[in-house]
Coordinates of C-alpha atoms and ligand atoms in Angstrom, one line a residue:
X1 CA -41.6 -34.0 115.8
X2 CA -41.4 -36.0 112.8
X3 CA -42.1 -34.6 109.7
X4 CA -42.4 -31.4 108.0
X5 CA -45.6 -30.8 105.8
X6 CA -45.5 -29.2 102.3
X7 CA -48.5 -27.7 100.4
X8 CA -47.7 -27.0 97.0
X9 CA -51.1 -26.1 94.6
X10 CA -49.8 -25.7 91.1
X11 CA -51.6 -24.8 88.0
X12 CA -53.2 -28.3 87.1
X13 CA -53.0 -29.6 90.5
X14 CA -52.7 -29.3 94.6
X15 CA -50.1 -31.7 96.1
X16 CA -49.3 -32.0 99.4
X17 CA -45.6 -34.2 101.0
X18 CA -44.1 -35.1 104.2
X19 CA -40.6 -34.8 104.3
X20 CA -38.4 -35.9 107.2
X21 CA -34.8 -34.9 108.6
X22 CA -33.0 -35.7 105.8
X23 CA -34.9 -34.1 103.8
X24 CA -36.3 -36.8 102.2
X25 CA -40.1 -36.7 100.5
X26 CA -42.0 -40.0 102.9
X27 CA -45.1 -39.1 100.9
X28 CA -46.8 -37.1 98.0
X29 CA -50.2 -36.6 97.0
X30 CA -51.5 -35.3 94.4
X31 CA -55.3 -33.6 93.0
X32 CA -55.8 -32.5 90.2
X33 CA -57.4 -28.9 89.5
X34 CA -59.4 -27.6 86.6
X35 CA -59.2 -24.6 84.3
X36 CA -61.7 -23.1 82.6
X37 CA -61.1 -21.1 79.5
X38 CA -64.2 -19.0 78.9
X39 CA -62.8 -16.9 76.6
X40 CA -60.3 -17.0 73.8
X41 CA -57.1 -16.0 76.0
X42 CA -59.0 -16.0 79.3
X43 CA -57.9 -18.6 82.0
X44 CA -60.3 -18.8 85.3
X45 CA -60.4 -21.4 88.2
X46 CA -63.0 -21.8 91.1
X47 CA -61.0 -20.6 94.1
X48 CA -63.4 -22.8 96.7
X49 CA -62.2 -25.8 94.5
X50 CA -58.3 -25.1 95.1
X51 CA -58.8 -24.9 98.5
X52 CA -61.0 -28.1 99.1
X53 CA -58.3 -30.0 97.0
X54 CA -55.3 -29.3 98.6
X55 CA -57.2 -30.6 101.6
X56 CA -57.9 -33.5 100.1
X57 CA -54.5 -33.7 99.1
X58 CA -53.1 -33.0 102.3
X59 CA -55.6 -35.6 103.8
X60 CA -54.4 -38.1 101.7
X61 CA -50.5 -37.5 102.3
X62 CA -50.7 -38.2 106.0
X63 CA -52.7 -41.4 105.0
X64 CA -50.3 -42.5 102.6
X65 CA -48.0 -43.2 105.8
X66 CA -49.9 -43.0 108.6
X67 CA -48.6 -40.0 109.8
X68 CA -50.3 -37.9 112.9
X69 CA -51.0 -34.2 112.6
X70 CA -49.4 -33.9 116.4
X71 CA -45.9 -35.3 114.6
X72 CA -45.6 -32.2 112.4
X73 CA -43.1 -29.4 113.4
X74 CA -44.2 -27.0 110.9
X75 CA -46.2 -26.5 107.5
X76 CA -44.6 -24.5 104.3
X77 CA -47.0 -23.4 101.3
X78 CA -45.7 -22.4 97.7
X79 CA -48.1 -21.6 94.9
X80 CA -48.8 -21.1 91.5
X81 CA -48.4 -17.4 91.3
X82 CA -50.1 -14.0 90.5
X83 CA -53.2 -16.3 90.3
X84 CA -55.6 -13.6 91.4
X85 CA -58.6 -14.1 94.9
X86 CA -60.8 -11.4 96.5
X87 CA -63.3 -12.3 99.0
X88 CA -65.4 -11.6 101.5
X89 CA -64.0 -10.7 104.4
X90 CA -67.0 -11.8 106.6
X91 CA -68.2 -15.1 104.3
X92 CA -64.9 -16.1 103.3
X93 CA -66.8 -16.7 100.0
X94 CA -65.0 -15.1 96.7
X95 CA -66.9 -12.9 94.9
X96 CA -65.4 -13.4 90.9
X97 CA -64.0 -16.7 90.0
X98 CA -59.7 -16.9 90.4
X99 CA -58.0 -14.9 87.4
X100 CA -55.3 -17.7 87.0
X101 CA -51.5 -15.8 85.7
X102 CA -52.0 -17.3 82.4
X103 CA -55.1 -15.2 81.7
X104 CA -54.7 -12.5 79.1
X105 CA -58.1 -10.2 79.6
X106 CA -56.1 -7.2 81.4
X107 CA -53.6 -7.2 78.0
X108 CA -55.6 -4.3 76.7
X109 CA -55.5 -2.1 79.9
X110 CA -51.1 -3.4 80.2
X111 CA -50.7 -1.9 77.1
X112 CA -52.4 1.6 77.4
X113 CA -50.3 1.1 80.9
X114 CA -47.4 0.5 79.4
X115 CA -47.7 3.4 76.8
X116 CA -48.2 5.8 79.2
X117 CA -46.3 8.1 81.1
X118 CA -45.9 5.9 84.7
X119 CA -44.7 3.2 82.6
X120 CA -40.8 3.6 83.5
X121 CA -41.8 4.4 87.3
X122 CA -44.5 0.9 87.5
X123 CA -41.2 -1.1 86.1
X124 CA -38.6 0.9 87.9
X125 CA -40.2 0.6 91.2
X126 CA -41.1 -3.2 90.5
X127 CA -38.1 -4.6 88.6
X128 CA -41.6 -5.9 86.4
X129 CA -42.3 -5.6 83.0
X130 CA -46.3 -4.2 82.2
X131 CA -48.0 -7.2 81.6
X132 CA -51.4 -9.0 82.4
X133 CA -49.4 -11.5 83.6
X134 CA -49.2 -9.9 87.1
X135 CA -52.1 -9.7 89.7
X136 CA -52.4 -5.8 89.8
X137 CA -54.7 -5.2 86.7
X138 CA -56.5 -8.7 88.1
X139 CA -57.7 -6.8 91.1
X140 CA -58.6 -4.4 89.1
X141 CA -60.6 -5.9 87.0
X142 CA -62.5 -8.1 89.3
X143 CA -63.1 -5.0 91.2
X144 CA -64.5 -2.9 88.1
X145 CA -66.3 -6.1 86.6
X146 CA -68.2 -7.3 89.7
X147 CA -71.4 -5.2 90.6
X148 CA -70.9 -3.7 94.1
X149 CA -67.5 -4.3 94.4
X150 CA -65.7 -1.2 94.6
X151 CA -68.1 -0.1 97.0
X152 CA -67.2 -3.0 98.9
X153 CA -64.0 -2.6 98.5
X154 CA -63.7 0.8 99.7
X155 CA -65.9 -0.3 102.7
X156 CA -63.1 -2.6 103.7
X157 CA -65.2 -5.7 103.3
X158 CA -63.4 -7.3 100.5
X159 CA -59.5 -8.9 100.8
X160 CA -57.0 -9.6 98.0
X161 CA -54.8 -13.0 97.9
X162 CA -53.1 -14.9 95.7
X163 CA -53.4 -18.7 96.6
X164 CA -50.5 -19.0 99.1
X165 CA -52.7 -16.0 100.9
X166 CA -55.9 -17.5 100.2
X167 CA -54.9 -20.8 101.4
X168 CA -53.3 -19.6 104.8
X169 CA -56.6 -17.9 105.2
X170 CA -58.9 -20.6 105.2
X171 CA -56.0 -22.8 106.7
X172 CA -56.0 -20.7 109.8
X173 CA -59.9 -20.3 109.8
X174 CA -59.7 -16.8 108.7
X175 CA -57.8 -15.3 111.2
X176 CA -54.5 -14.8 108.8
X177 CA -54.3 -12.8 105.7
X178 CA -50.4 -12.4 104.9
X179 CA -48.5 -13.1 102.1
X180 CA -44.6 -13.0 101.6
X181 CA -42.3 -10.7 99.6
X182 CA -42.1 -13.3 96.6
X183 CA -45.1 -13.6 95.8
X184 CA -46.1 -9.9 96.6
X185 CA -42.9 -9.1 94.2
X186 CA -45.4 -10.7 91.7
X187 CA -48.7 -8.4 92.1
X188 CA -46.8 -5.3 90.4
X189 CA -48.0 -3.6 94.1
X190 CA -44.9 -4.1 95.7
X191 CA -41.7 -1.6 95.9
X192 CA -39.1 -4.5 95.2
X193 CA -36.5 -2.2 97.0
X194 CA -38.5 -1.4 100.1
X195 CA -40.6 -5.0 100.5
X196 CA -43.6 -2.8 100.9
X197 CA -47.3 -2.1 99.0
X198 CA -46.6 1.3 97.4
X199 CA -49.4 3.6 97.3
X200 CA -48.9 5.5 94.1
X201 CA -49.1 1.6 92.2
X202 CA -51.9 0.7 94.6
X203 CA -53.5 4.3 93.3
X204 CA -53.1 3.1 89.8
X205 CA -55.2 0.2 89.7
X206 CA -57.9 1.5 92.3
X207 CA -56.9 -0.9 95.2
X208 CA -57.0 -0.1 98.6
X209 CA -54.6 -0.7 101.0
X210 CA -57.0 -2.3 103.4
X211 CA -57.7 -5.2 100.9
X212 CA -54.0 -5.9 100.9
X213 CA -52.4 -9.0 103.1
X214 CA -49.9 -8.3 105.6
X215 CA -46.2 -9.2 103.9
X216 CA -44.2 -11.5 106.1
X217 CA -40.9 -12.9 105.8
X218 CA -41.1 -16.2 103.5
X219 CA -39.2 -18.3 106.5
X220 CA -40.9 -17.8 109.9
X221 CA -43.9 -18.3 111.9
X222 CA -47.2 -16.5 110.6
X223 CA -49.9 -18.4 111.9
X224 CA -51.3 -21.8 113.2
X225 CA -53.4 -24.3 111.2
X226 CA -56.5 -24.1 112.9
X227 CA -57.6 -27.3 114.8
X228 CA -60.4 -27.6 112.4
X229 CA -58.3 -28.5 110.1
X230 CA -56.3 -31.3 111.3
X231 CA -57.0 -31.3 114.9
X232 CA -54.3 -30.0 116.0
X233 CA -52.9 -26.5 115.4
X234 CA -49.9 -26.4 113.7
X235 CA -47.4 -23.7 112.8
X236 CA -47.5 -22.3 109.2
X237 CA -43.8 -21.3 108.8
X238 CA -42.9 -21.0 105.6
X239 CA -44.3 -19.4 102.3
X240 CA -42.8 -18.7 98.6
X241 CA -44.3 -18.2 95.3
X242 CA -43.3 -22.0 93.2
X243 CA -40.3 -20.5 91.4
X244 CA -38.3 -18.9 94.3
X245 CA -39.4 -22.3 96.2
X246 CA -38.0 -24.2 93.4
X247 CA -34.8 -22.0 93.7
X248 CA -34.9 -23.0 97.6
X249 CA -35.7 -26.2 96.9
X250 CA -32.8 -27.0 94.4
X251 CA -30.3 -25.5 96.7
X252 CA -30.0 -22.3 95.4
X253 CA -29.3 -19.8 98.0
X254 CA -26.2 -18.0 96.9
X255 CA -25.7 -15.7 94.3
X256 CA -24.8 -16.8 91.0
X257 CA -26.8 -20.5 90.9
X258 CA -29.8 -21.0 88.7
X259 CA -32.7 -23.3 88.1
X260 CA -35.1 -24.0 85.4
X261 CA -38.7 -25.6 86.0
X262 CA -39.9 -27.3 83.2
X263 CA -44.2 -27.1 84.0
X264 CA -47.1 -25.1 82.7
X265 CA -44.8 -22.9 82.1
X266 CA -41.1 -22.6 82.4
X267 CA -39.4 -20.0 85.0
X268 CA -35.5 -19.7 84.9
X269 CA -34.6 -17.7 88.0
X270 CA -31.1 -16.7 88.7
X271 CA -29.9 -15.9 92.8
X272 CA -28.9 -12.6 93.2
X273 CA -28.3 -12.3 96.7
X274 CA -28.9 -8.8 98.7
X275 CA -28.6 -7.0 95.1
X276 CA -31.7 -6.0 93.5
X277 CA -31.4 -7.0 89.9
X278 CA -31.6 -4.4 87.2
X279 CA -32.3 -6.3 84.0
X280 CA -31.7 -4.5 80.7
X281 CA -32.9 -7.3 78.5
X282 CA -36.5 -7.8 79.4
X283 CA -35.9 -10.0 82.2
X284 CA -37.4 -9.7 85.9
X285 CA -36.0 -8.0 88.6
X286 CA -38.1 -10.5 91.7
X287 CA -37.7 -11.4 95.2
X288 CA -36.2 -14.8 96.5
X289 CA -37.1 -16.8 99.3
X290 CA -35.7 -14.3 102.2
X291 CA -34.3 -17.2 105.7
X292 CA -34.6 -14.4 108.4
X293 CA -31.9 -12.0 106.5
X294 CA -32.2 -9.3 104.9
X295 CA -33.7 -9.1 101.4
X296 CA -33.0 -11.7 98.4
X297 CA -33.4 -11.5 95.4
X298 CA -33.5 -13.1 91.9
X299 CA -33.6 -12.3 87.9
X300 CA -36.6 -14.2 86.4
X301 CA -37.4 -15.2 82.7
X302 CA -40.7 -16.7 82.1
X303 CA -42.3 -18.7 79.6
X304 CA -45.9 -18.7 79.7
X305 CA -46.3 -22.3 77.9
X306 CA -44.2 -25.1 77.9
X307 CA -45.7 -28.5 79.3
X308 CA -48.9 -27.2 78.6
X309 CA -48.2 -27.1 74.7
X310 CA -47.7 -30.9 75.4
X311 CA -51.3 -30.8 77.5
X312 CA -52.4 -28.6 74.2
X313 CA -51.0 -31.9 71.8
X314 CA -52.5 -34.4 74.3
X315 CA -56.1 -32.6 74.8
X316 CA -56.7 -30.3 71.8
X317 CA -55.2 -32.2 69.1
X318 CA -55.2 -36.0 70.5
X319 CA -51.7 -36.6 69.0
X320 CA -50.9 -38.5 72.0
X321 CA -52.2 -40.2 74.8
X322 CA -49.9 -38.9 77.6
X323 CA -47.0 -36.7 78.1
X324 CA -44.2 -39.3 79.4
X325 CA -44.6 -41.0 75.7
X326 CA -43.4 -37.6 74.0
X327 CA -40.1 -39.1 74.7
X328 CA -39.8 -41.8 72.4
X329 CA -42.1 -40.2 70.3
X330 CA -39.7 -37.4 69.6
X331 CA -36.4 -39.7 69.6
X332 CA -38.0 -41.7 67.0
X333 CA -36.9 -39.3 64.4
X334 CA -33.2 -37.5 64.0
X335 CA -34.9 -34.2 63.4
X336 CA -38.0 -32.1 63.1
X337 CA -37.3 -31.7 59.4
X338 CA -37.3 -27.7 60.0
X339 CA -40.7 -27.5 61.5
X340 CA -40.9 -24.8 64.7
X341 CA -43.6 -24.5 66.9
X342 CA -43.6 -21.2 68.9
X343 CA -46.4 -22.0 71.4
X344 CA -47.6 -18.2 71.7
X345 CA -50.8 -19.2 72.7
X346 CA -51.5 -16.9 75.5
X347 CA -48.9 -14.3 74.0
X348 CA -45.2 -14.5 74.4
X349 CA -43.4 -14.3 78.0
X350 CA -39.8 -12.9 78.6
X351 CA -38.0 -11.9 77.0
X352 CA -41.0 -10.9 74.4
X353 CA -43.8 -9.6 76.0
X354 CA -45.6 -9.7 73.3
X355 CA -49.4 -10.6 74.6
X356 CA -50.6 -10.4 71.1
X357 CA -48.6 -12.7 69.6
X358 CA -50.3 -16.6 69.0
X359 CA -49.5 -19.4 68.0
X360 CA -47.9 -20.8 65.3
X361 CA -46.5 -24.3 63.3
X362 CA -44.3 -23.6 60.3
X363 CA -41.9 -25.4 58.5
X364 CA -44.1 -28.1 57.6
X365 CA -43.4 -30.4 54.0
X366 CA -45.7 -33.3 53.5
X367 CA -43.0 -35.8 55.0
X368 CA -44.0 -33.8 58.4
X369 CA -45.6 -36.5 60.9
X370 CA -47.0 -37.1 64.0
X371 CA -43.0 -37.6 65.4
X372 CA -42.0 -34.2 64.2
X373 CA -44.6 -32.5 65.4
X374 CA -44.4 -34.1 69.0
X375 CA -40.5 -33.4 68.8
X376 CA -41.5 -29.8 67.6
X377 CA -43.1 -29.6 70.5
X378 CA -40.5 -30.5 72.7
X379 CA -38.1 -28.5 71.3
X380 CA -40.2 -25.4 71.8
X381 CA -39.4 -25.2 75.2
X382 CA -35.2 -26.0 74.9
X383 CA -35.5 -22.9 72.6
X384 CA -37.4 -20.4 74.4
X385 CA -35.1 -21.5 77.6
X386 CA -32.2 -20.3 75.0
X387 CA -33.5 -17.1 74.8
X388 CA -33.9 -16.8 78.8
X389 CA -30.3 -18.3 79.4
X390 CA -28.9 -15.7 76.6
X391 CA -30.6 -12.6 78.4
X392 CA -29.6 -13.7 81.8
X393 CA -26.0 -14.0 80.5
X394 CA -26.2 -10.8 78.7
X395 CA -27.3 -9.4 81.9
X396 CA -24.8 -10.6 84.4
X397 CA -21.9 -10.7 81.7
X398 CA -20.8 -14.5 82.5
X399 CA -22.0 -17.5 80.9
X400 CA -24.2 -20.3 82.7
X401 CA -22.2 -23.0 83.9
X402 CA -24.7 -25.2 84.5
X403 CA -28.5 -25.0 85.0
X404 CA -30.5 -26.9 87.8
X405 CA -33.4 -28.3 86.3
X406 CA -36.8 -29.9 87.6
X407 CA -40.5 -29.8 87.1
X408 CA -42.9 -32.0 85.1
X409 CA -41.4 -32.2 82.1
X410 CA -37.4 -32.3 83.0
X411 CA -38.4 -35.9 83.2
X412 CA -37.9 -36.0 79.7
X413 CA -34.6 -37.1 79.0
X414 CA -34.9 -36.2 75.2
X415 CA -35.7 -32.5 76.2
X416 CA -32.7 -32.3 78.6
X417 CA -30.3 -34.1 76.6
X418 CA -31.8 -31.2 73.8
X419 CA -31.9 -28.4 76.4
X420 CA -27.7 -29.2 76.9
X421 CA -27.2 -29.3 73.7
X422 CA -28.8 -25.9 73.1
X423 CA -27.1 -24.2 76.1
X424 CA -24.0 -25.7 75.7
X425 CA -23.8 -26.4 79.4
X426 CA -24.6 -29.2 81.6
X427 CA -27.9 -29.5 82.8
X428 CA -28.5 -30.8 86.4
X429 CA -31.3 -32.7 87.5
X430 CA -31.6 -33.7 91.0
X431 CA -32.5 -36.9 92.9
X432 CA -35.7 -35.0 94.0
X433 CA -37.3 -33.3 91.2
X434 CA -40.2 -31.8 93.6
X435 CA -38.4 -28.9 94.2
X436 CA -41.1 -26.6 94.3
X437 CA -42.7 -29.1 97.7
X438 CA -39.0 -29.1 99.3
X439 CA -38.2 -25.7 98.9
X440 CA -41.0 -24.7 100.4
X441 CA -40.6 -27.6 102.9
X442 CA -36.7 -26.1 103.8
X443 CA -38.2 -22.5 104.5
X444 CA -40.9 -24.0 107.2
X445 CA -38.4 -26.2 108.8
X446 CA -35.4 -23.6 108.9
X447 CA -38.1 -21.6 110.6
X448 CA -39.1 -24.0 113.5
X449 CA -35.3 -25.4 113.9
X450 CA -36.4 -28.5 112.4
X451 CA -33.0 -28.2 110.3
X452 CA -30.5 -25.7 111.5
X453 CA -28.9 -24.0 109.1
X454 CA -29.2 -23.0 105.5
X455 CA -25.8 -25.3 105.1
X456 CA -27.7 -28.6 106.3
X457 CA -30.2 -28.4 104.0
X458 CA -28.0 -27.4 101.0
X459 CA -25.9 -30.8 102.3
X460 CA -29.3 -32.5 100.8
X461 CA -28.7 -31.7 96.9
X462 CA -27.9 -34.8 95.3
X463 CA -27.6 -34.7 91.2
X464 CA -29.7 -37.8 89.8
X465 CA -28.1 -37.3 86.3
X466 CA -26.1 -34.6 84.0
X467 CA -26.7 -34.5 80.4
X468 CA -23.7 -33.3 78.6
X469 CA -24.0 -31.2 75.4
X470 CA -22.9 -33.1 72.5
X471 CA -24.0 -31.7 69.5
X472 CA -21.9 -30.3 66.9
X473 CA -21.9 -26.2 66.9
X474 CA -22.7 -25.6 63.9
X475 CA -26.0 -27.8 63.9
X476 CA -26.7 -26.1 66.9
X477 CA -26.7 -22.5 65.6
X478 CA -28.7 -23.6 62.4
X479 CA -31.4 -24.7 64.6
X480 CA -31.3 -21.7 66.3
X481 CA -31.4 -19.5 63.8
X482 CA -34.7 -21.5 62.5
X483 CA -36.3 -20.9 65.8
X484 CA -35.2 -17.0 65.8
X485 CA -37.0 -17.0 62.3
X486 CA -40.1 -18.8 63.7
X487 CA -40.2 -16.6 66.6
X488 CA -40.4 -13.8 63.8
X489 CA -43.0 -14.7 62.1
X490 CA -45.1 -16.0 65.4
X491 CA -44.7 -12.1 66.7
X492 CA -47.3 -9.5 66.3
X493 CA -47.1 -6.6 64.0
X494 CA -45.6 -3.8 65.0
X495 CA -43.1 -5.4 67.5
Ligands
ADP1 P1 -47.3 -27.4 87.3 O1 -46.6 -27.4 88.6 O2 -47.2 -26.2 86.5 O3 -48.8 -27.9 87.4 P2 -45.7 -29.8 86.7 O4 -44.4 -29.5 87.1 O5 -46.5 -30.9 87.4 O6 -46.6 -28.5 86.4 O7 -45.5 -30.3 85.2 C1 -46.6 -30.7 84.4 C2 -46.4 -30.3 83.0 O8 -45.3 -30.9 82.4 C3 -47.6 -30.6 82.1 O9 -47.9 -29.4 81.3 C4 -47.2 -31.8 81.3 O10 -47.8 -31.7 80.0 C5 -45.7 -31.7 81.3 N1 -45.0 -33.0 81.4 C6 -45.1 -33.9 82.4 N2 -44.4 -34.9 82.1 C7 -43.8 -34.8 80.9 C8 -42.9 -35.5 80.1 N3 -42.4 -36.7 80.5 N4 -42.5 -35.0 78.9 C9 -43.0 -33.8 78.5 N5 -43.8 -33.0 79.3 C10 -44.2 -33.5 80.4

């Protein structure tokens, strides 16, 4: 056995890589996959599409190389997360299109949820925060907003997934509906403590148990690749949500080591190890990738937008072409001349919550340009990583002594170099920035004994470069207290 396959479908696209005994990525493809926005705040995608393009993508992988299906040990799957699936159990066909984690049409029913009297029990029992951001009130609202559905429901002929779940299913033919306890720590379903579905939350939101995927460890075997598929069967062995595979993926499998991934969005998760995580400023408590142990787990600040305010630049406002040229865009100027952008424009994430608040761009004189507003931009996302870093440190007491970075945009070496300077840390990107593909690659091959231990693969960290903070403290703080005034004014009343 040669290689070990990796199916990673993000947000904007499914990829698929090969990756061999050392760890090392032999081939990447990658397809891209739409969004639809049908509302103001709404964010849908066609659930037949994702699956049809992370076969093409898989497809195109073993091309790339020439590699057989019969020289694969094992197959991994991470996922763009809390992105919400029911079907038909019979047709396979889904019955609404997918509620994608960004979309904000439960933020109504979160907040009468989160006013009420369950409130401290939802977010005690699931280290959450009430939010639209997690699949519960998706399923829920599919379910109310679908003629027939409840009834179907209730019937047992309708099953809930998010995509790792709704991939494996159509991988093995539809003979497999699991999912694992990271990305069931994300449906607000889950007791975090117990690993299980928990039928008072279930009760809350309507769902029944039957429509519920079985949860299986996130290393280990849960069910071949059908032969349709490839040809051959193949193990499916591996499954995280993308942030704890990025975790996995950057080597972080003791307590204490973080990661950032700069994408859509940006998700800082801290390893906890076999302590659940009690977060007392408005992070979340989460599950990590558990190897055949007991139960991991992780602290969790996400941003809802940070790449895609560059996608927002690039395809709403045509300020630039492509999002690599941000770069020198931004280091064309010293500064942004005071101007803040707090993209809010699907609410604020952690440590906020505020789904009300939008967007805003303030600070702006009539020297303001094109380069400011790109480096604005940028900035946006070194800031709101600030306030994750600050609450994770406020939380655990010790300050960050580095952060692990990848993702789309920790290419950019003027947001790194910015992100240091912010922290006031060093911040580590790795030789392999496709964390998210590796991670998940690591958990499937640990599984089959392609690799043997947790040790070997950690030996495969390599640092590609560490940007070192060097700017002045005082500029620091005056930037940051700019952004905390932004922030203000970007937040909706009564917060
Ligand atoms: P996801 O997995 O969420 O689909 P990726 O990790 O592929 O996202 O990152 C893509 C995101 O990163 C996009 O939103 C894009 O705008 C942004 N991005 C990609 N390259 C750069 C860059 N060099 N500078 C700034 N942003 C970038």
């Amino acid at each position: 056995m040669r290689y070990i396959l990796s199916l990673d479908e993000g947000t904007t696209s499914a990829r698929a890589a090969l990756y061999n005994r050392e760890g090392h990525r032999l081939a990447m493809a990658s397809v891209p996959i739409p969004c639809r926005y049908p509302q103001p705040g709404w964010v849908e995608q066609d659930a037949a599409q994702i699956w049809t393009a992370q076969l093409d993508a898989m497809r195109r992988t073993l091309a790339e190389i020439d590699a057989q299906p019969q020289e694969i040990a094992a197959v991994g799957i991470t996922n763009q997360r809390e992105t919400t699936v029911v079907w038909d159990r019979r047709t396979g066909a889904p019955i609404a299109p997918a509620i994608v984690w960004q979309c904000r049409r439960t933020a109504e029913r979160c907040r009468t949820l989160a006013a009420s009297a369950e409130a401290a029990r939802v977010t005690a029992k699931t280290g959450l925060v009430i939010d639209a951001y997690f699949s519960g009130s998706k399923v829920e609202w599919i379910l109310d907003h679908t003629p027939g559905a409840r009834e179907r429901a209730a019937a047992g002929d309708l099953l809930f997934g998010n995509i790792d779940t709704w991939l494996i299913w159509n991988l093995t033919a539809g003979s497999t509906h699991v999912t694992d306890p990271t990305n069931a720590s994300r449906t607000m379903l889950m007791d975090l403590a117990t690993g299980d579905w928990d039928d008072e939350l279930l009760a809350l939101f309507g769902i029944p148990r039957a429509m519920l995927p079985r949860i299986v460890p996130s290393s280990g075997i849960c069910g071949q690749m059908a032969a349709t598929v490839l040809g051959v069967e193949i193990p499916i062995a591996g499954i995280a949500g993308d942030q704890q595979a990025a975790l996995a993926g950057q080597a972080c499998f003791r307590p204490g080591l973080s990661k950032n991934t700069y994408g859509t969005g940006c998700f800082a998760l801290l390893h906890t190890g076999g302590e659940r995580p009690v977060s007392r400023h408005r992070l979340l408590g989460t599950r990590a990738a558990n190897l055949g142990g007991g139960a991991q787990f992780a602290v969790e600040g996400s941003i809802f937008i940070a790449g895609a305010a560059v996608q927002w630049l690039r395809d709403k406002v045509g300020l630039i072409e492509s999002a690599p040229e941000t770069e020198q865009i931004a280091q064309s100027v010293a500064h942004t001349g005071g101007v803040y952008l707090v993209p809010a424009f699907v609410g604020l994430g952690a440590p906020h919550w505020d789904a009300e608040a939008r967007a805003s761009l303030t600070g702006m004189t009539l020297s303001t340009g094109r380069a400011e507003l790109v480096r604005a931009t940028l900035e946006s996302m070194a800031y709101q990583t600030r306030e994750l870093v600050q609450a994770m440190e406020a939380d655990s007491g010790a300050p960050l002594e580095e952060l692990r970075v990848d993702g789309g945009a920790a290419q950019n070496n003027f947001l790194m170099q910015f992100q240091a300077d912010m922290l006031g840390c060093p911040v580590v990107r790795p030789r392999d920035s496709e964390t998210t593909a590796l991670g998940a690659a690591y958990l499937a091959g640990l599984a089959v004994g392609y690799w043997s231990s947790v040790e070997e693969v950690e030996s495969f960290w390599q640092a590609e470069r560490v940007f070192t903070p060097s700017m002045a403290a005082a500029e620091r703080e005056a930037l940051w207290a700019g952004w905390q005034a932004a922030v203000a004014r970007t937040r909706s009343q009564g917060c």
